[in-house]
Amino acid sequence: VTYNFVMDANLFGSLDGTVTDADTGSPLVGADIDVVSGAGYTYSATTNNTGYYEIANIVAETYTVSCAFPDYPTGVVENVVVQDGQTTTVDFSLEGYAFWNDFESNNGQLLSNNTSGWQWGAFTSGPNTGYSGTNGWGTVIGGDYTASANWTLDTPVAYQVEAPNAALTFWH
């Protein structure tokens, strides 16, 4: 008995793109790109020193492409179609989680639940200076605070940073 059959060869294309910081336009070097299809094909790449990545010889299929970089939320693009003999470009422009303020020129929009407790301004007691200059946040910046005080300092917007990159630092 002889069986004649033909196997269809997979068709292949390429996927490329760049990953940049949305605020500065700077390349995000070392960003991880993951590519997954509903059929189970998976590919990965890492951006180079210009923020560029390329995956050659990817099965022509529909994919979900994700981009991860420390201190940035993961970017995801769904329904990316890679066609035979074609290069499909998926660029990512990621916005960082970072919140930075030295509190010298403003209060950073932080909110004190007790204005007699946490205060922002020029220090008038202690060393009369802050870590980064003359202004900053402190507990009763003009004198002493009571024992067992329970005051909070809040942000107007929730900042979510994934471990191990989360940090809140005070100098005192």
mmCIF file with all atom_site columns, N, CA and C in Angstrom, residues 2-47:
data_model
loop_
_atom_site.group_PDB
_atom_site.id
_atom_site.type_symbol
_atom_site.label_atom_id
_atom_site.label_alt_id
_atom_site.label_comp_id
_atom_site.label_asym_id
_atom_site.label_entity_id
_atom_site.label_seq_id
_atom_site.pdbx_PDB_ins_code
_atom_site.Cartn_x
_atom_site.Cartn_y
_atom_site.Cartn_z
_atom_site.occupancy
_atom_site.B_iso_or_equiv
_atom_site.pdbx_formal_charge
_atom_site.auth_seq_id
_atom_site.auth_comp_id
_atom_site.auth_asym_id
_atom_site.auth_atom_id
_atom_site.pdbx_PDB_model_num
ATOM 1   N N  . THR A 1 2  ? 0.573  2.155  -0.861 1.00 0.00 ? 2  THR A N  1
ATOM 2   C CA . THR A 1 2  ? 1.322  3.392  -0.957 1.00 0.00 ? 2  THR A CA 1
ATOM 3   C C  . THR A 1 2  ? 0.390  4.544  -0.640 1.00 0.00 ? 2  THR A C  1
ATOM 4   N N  . TYR A 1 3  ? 0.855  5.427  0.209  1.00 0.00 ? 3  TYR A N  1
ATOM 5   C CA . TYR A 1 3  ? 0.077  6.638  0.546  1.00 0.00 ? 3  TYR A CA 1
ATOM 6   C C  . TYR A 1 3  ? 0.803  7.855  -0.013 1.00 0.00 ? 3  TYR A C  1
ATOM 7   N N  . ASN A 1 4  ? 0.085  8.663  -0.697 1.00 0.00 ? 4  ASN A N  1
ATOM 8   C CA . ASN A 1 4  ? 0.635  9.916  -1.198 1.00 0.00 ? 4  ASN A CA 1
ATOM 9   C C  . ASN A 1 4  ? 0.001  11.058 -0.410 1.00 0.00 ? 4  ASN A C  1
ATOM 10  N N  . PHE A 1 5  ? 0.812  11.876 0.171  1.00 0.00 ? 5  PHE A N  1
ATOM 11  C CA . PHE A 1 5  ? 0.273  13.036 0.883  1.00 0.00 ? 5  PHE A CA 1
ATOM 12  C C  . PHE A 1 5  ? 1.236  14.195 0.736  1.00 0.00 ? 5  PHE A C  1
ATOM 13  N N  . VAL A 1 6  ? 0.654  15.375 0.907  1.00 0.00 ? 6  VAL A N  1
ATOM 14  C CA . VAL A 1 6  ? 1.441  16.592 0.791  1.00 0.00 ? 6  VAL A CA 1
ATOM 15  C C  . VAL A 1 6  ? 1.321  17.352 2.097  1.00 0.00 ? 6  VAL A C  1
ATOM 16  N N  . MET A 1 7  ? 2.425  17.760 2.641  1.00 0.00 ? 7  MET A N  1
ATOM 17  C CA . MET A 1 7  ? 2.416  18.577 3.866  1.00 0.00 ? 7  MET A CA 1
ATOM 18  C C  . MET A 1 7  ? 2.602  20.033 3.461  1.00 0.00 ? 7  MET A C  1
ATOM 19  N N  . ASP A 1 8  ? 1.719  20.870 3.946  1.00 0.00 ? 8  ASP A N  1
ATOM 20  C CA . ASP A 1 8  ? 1.869  22.297 3.685  1.00 0.00 ? 8  ASP A CA 1
ATOM 21  C C  . ASP A 1 8  ? 3.001  22.845 4.533  1.00 0.00 ? 8  ASP A C  1
ATOM 22  N N  . ALA A 1 9  ? 3.883  23.525 3.886  1.00 0.00 ? 9  ALA A N  1
ATOM 23  C CA . ALA A 1 9  ? 4.986  24.148 4.630  1.00 0.00 ? 9  ALA A CA 1
ATOM 24  C C  . ALA A 1 9  ? 4.453  25.381 5.363  1.00 0.00 ? 9  ALA A C  1
ATOM 25  N N  . ASN A 1 10 ? 4.980  25.616 6.555  1.00 0.00 ? 10 ASN A N  1
ATOM 26  C CA . ASN A 1 10 ? 4.617  26.848 7.253  1.00 0.00 ? 10 ASN A CA 1
ATOM 27  C C  . ASN A 1 10 ? 5.129  28.040 6.469  1.00 0.00 ? 10 ASN A C  1
ATOM 28  N N  . LEU A 1 11 ? 4.366  29.099 6.510  1.00 0.00 ? 11 LEU A N  1
ATOM 29  C CA . LEU A 1 11 ? 4.771  30.341 5.886  1.00 0.00 ? 11 LEU A CA 1
ATOM 30  C C  . LEU A 1 11 ? 5.379  31.216 6.967  1.00 0.00 ? 11 LEU A C  1
ATOM 31  N N  . PHE A 1 12 ? 6.404  31.975 6.614  1.00 0.00 ? 12 PHE A N  1
ATOM 32  C CA . PHE A 1 12 ? 7.132  32.734 7.616  1.00 0.00 ? 12 PHE A CA 1
ATOM 33  C C  . PHE A 1 12 ? 7.232  34.212 7.250  1.00 0.00 ? 12 PHE A C  1
ATOM 34  N N  . GLY A 1 13 ? 7.236  35.044 8.269  1.00 0.00 ? 13 GLY A N  1
ATOM 35  C CA . GLY A 1 13 ? 7.470  36.473 8.128  1.00 0.00 ? 13 GLY A CA 1
ATOM 36  C C  . GLY A 1 13 ? 8.412  36.923 9.220  1.00 0.00 ? 13 GLY A C  1
ATOM 37  N N  . SER A 1 14 ? 8.467  38.230 9.458  1.00 0.00 ? 14 SER A N  1
ATOM 38  C CA . SER A 1 14 ? 9.333  38.792 10.505 1.00 0.00 ? 14 SER A CA 1
ATOM 39  C C  . SER A 1 14 ? 8.540  39.810 11.316 1.00 0.00 ? 14 SER A C  1
ATOM 40  N N  . LEU A 1 15 ? 9.019  40.053 12.502 1.00 0.00 ? 15 LEU A N  1
ATOM 41  C CA . LEU A 1 15 ? 8.429  41.045 13.395 1.00 0.00 ? 15 LEU A CA 1
ATOM 42  C C  . LEU A 1 15 ? 9.556  41.923 13.912 1.00 0.00 ? 15 LEU A C  1
ATOM 43  N N  . ASP A 1 16 ? 9.361  43.235 13.887 1.00 0.00 ? 16 ASP A N  1
ATOM 44  C CA . ASP A 1 16 ? 10.377 44.125 14.432 1.00 0.00 ? 16 ASP A CA 1
ATOM 45  C C  . ASP A 1 16 ? 9.713  45.354 15.036 1.00 0.00 ? 16 ASP A C  1
ATOM 46  N N  . GLY A 1 17 ? 10.534 46.203 15.663 1.00 0.00 ? 17 GLY A N  1
ATOM 47  C CA . GLY A 1 17 ? 10.013 47.438 16.236 1.00 0.00 ? 17 GLY A CA 1
ATOM 48  C C  . GLY A 1 17 ? 11.027 48.082 17.157 1.00 0.00 ? 17 GLY A C  1
ATOM 49  N N  . THR A 1 18 ? 10.604 49.201 17.741 1.00 0.00 ? 18 THR A N  1
ATOM 50  C CA . THR A 1 18 ? 11.438 49.898 18.714 1.00 0.00 ? 18 THR A CA 1
ATOM 51  C C  . THR A 1 18 ? 10.640 50.115 19.985 1.00 0.00 ? 18 THR A C  1
ATOM 52  N N  . VAL A 1 19 ? 11.378 50.253 21.081 1.00 0.00 ? 19 VAL A N  1
ATOM 53  C CA . VAL A 1 19 ? 10.779 50.521 22.389 1.00 0.00 ? 19 VAL A CA 1
ATOM 54  C C  . VAL A 1 19 ? 11.429 51.779 22.934 1.00 0.00 ? 19 VAL A C  1
ATOM 55  N N  . THR A 1 20 ? 10.595 52.783 23.238 1.00 0.00 ? 20 THR A N  1
ATOM 56  C CA . THR A 1 20 ? 11.099 54.064 23.724 1.00 0.00 ? 20 THR A CA 1
ATOM 57  C C  . THR A 1 20 ? 10.339 54.525 24.953 1.00 0.00 ? 20 THR A C  1
ATOM 58  N N  . ASP A 1 21 ? 10.943 55.460 25.672 1.00 0.00 ? 21 ASP A N  1
ATOM 59  C CA . ASP A 1 21 ? 10.282 56.141 26.787 1.00 0.00 ? 21 ASP A CA 1
ATOM 60  C C  . ASP A 1 21 ? 9.338  57.179 26.193 1.00 0.00 ? 21 ASP A C  1
ATOM 61  N N  . ALA A 1 22 ? 8.070  57.175 26.630 1.00 0.00 ? 22 ALA A N  1
ATOM 62  C CA . ALA A 1 22 ? 7.071  58.081 26.061 1.00 0.00 ? 22 ALA A CA 1
ATOM 63  C C  . ALA A 1 22 ? 7.378  59.548 26.330 1.00 0.00 ? 22 ALA A C  1
ATOM 64  N N  . ASP A 1 23 ? 8.022  59.849 27.447 1.00 0.00 ? 23 ASP A N  1
ATOM 65  C CA . ASP A 1 23 ? 8.294  61.244 27.799 1.00 0.00 ? 23 ASP A CA 1
ATOM 66  C C  . ASP A 1 23 ? 9.532  61.802 27.109 1.00 0.00 ? 23 ASP A C  1
ATOM 67  N N  . THR A 1 24 ? 10.581 60.996 27.016 1.00 0.00 ? 24 THR A N  1
ATOM 68  C CA . THR A 1 24 ? 11.856 61.503 26.501 1.00 0.00 ? 24 THR A CA 1
ATOM 69  C C  . THR A 1 24 ? 12.176 61.049 25.085 1.00 0.00 ? 24 THR A C  1
ATOM 70  N N  . GLY A 1 25 ? 11.532 59.966 24.643 1.00 0.00 ? 25 GLY A N  1
ATOM 71  C CA . GLY A 1 25 ? 11.869 59.395 23.345 1.00 0.00 ? 25 GLY A CA 1
ATOM 72  C C  . GLY A 1 25 ? 13.130 58.552 23.362 1.00 0.00 ? 25 GLY A C  1
ATOM 73  N N  . SER A 1 26 ? 13.751 58.428 24.524 1.00 0.00 ? 26 SER A N  1
ATOM 74  C CA . SER A 1 26 ? 14.988 57.640 24.646 1.00 0.00 ? 26 SER A CA 1
ATOM 75  C C  . SER A 1 26 ? 14.693 56.158 24.457 1.00 0.00 ? 26 SER A C  1
ATOM 76  N N  . PRO A 1 27 ? 15.634 55.426 23.851 1.00 0.00 ? 27 PRO A N  1
ATOM 77  C CA . PRO A 1 27 ? 15.428 53.983 23.682 1.00 0.00 ? 27 PRO A CA 1
ATOM 78  C C  . PRO A 1 27 ? 15.472 53.267 25.028 1.00 0.00 ? 27 PRO A C  1
ATOM 79  N N  . LEU A 1 28 ? 14.637 52.247 25.173 1.00 0.00 ? 28 LEU A N  1
ATOM 80  C CA . LEU A 1 28 ? 14.664 51.413 26.378 1.00 0.00 ? 28 LEU A CA 1
ATOM 81  C C  . LEU A 1 28 ? 15.464 50.158 26.024 1.00 0.00 ? 28 LEU A C  1
ATOM 82  N N  . VAL A 1 29 ? 16.717 50.163 26.445 1.00 0.00 ? 29 VAL A N  1
ATOM 83  C CA . VAL A 1 29 ? 17.666 49.094 26.122 1.00 0.00 ? 29 VAL A CA 1
ATOM 84  C C  . VAL A 1 29 ? 17.429 47.908 27.049 1.00 0.00 ? 29 VAL A C  1
ATOM 85  N N  . GLY A 1 30 ? 17.283 46.721 26.477 1.00 0.00 ? 30 GLY A N  1
ATOM 86  C CA . GLY A 1 30 ? 17.089 45.514 27.270 1.00 0.00 ? 30 GLY A CA 1
ATOM 87  C C  . GLY A 1 30 ? 15.637 45.202 27.575 1.00 0.00 ? 30 GLY A C  1
ATOM 88  N N  . ALA A 1 31 ? 14.690 45.852 26.880 1.00 0.00 ? 31 ALA A N  1
ATOM 89  C CA . ALA A 1 31 ? 13.272 45.542 27.072 1.00 0.00 ? 31 ALA A CA 1
ATOM 90  C C  . ALA A 1 31 ? 12.995 44.133 26.541 1.00 0.00 ? 31 ALA A C  1
ATOM 91  N N  . ASP A 1 32 ? 12.141 43.399 27.249 1.00 0.00 ? 32 ASP A N  1
ATOM 92  C CA . ASP A 1 32 ? 11.795 42.031 26.854 1.00 0.00 ? 32 ASP A CA 1
ATOM 93  C C  . ASP A 1 32 ? 10.529 42.031 26.011 1.00 0.00 ? 32 ASP A C  1
ATOM 94  N N  . ILE A 1 33 ? 10.606 41.426 24.834 1.00 0.00 ? 33 ILE A N  1
ATOM 95  C CA . ILE A 1 33 ? 9.477  41.295 23.921 1.00 0.00 ? 33 ILE A CA 1
ATOM 96  C C  . ILE A 1 33 ? 9.048  39.833 23.914 1.00 0.00 ? 33 ILE A C  1
ATOM 97  N N  . ASP A 1 34 ? 7.768  39.586 24.169 1.00 0.00 ? 34 ASP A N  1
ATOM 98  C CA . ASP A 1 34 ? 7.219  38.230 24.109 1.00 0.00 ? 34 ASP A CA 1
ATOM 99  C C  . ASP A 1 34 ? 6.093  38.202 23.093 1.00 0.00 ? 34 ASP A C  1
ATOM 100 N N  . VAL A 1 35 ? 6.093  37.173 22.266 1.00 0.00 ? 35 VAL A N  1
ATOM 101 C CA . VAL A 1 35 ? 5.144  37.040 21.168 1.00 0.00 ? 35 VAL A CA 1
ATOM 102 C C  . VAL A 1 35 ? 4.478  35.671 21.287 1.00 0.00 ? 35 VAL A C  1
ATOM 103 N N  . VAL A 1 36 ? 3.142  35.651 21.362 1.00 0.00 ? 36 VAL A N  1
ATOM 104 C CA . VAL A 1 36 ? 2.413  34.398 21.562 1.00 0.00 ? 36 VAL A CA 1
ATOM 105 C C  . VAL A 1 36 ? 1.213  34.363 20.620 1.00 0.00 ? 36 VAL A C  1
ATOM 106 N N  . SER A 1 37 ? 1.012  33.200 19.954 1.00 0.00 ? 37 SER A N  1
ATOM 107 C CA . SER A 1 37 ? -0.155 33.040 19.084 1.00 0.00 ? 37 SER A CA 1
ATOM 108 C C  . SER A 1 37 ? -1.171 32.124 19.753 1.00 0.00 ? 37 SER A C  1
ATOM 109 N N  . GLY A 1 38 ? -2.388 32.185 19.251 1.00 0.00 ? 38 GLY A N  1
ATOM 110 C CA . GLY A 1 38 ? -3.430 31.294 19.765 1.00 0.00 ? 38 GLY A CA 1
ATOM 111 C C  . GLY A 1 38 ? -3.129 29.834 19.469 1.00 0.00 ? 38 GLY A C  1
ATOM 112 N N  . ALA A 1 39 ? -2.329 29.574 18.429 1.00 0.00 ? 39 ALA A N  1
ATOM 113 C CA . ALA A 1 39 ? -1.951 28.210 18.058 1.00 0.00 ? 39 ALA A CA 1
ATOM 114 C C  . ALA A 1 39 ? -0.800 27.680 18.914 1.00 0.00 ? 39 ALA A C  1
ATOM 115 N N  . GLY A 1 40 ? -0.234 28.541 19.768 1.00 0.00 ? 40 GLY A N  1
ATOM 116 C CA . GLY A 1 40 ? 0.828  28.093 20.661 1.00 0.00 ? 40 GLY A CA 1
ATOM 117 C C  . GLY A 1 40 ? 2.242  28.429 20.229 1.00 0.00 ? 40 GLY A C  1
ATOM 118 N N  . TYR A 1 41 ? 2.410  29.161 19.149 1.00 0.00 ? 41 TYR A N  1
ATOM 119 C CA . TYR A 1 41 ? 3.753  29.581 18.753 1.00 0.00 ? 41 TYR A CA 1
ATOM 120 C C  . TYR A 1 41 ? 4.218  30.693 19.686 1.00 0.00 ? 41 TYR A C  1
ATOM 121 N N  . THR A 1 42 ? 5.444  30.588 20.175 1.00 0.00 ? 42 THR A N  1
ATOM 122 C CA . THR A 1 42 ? 5.993  31.615 21.064 1.00 0.00 ? 42 THR A CA 1
ATOM 123 C C  . THR A 1 42 ? 7.382  32.012 20.592 1.00 0.00 ? 42 THR A C  1
ATOM 124 N N  . TYR A 1 43 ? 7.648  33.304 20.720 1.00 0.00 ? 43 TYR A N  1
ATOM 125 C CA . TYR A 1 43 ? 8.949  33.855 20.352 1.00 0.00 ? 43 TYR A CA 1
ATOM 126 C C  . TYR A 1 43 ? 9.292  34.932 21.369 1.00 0.00 ? 43 TYR A C  1
ATOM 127 N N  . SER A 1 44 ? 10.572 35.262 21.455 1.00 0.00 ? 44 SER A N  1
ATOM 128 C CA . SER A 1 44 ? 10.979 36.338 22.362 1.00 0.00 ? 44 SER A CA 1
ATOM 129 C C  . SER A 1 44 ? 12.201 37.044 21.782 1.00 0.00 ? 44 SER A C  1
ATOM 130 N N  . ALA A 1 45 ? 12.384 38.274 22.247 1.00 0.00 ? 45 ALA A N  1
ATOM 131 C CA . ALA A 1 45 ? 13.531 39.079 21.824 1.00 0.00 ? 45 ALA A CA 1
ATOM 132 C C  . ALA A 1 45 ? 13.829 40.091 22.916 1.00 0.00 ? 45 ALA A C  1
ATOM 133 N N  . THR A 1 46 ? 14.977 40.730 22.805 1.00 0.00 ? 46 THR A N  1
ATOM 134 C CA . THR A 1 46 ? 15.394 41.794 23.717 1.00 0.00 ? 46 THR A CA 1
ATOM 135 C C  . THR A 1 46 ? 15.882 42.962 22.874 1.00 0.00 ? 46 THR A C  1
ATOM 136 N N  . THR A 1 47 ? 15.501 44.181 23.290 1.00 0.00 ? 47 THR A N  1
ATOM 137 C CA . THR A 1 47 ? 15.927 45.348 22.512 1.00 0.00 ? 47 THR A CA 1
ATOM 138 C C  . THR A 1 47 ? 17.434 45.582 22.657 1.00 0.00 ? 47 THR A C  1
#
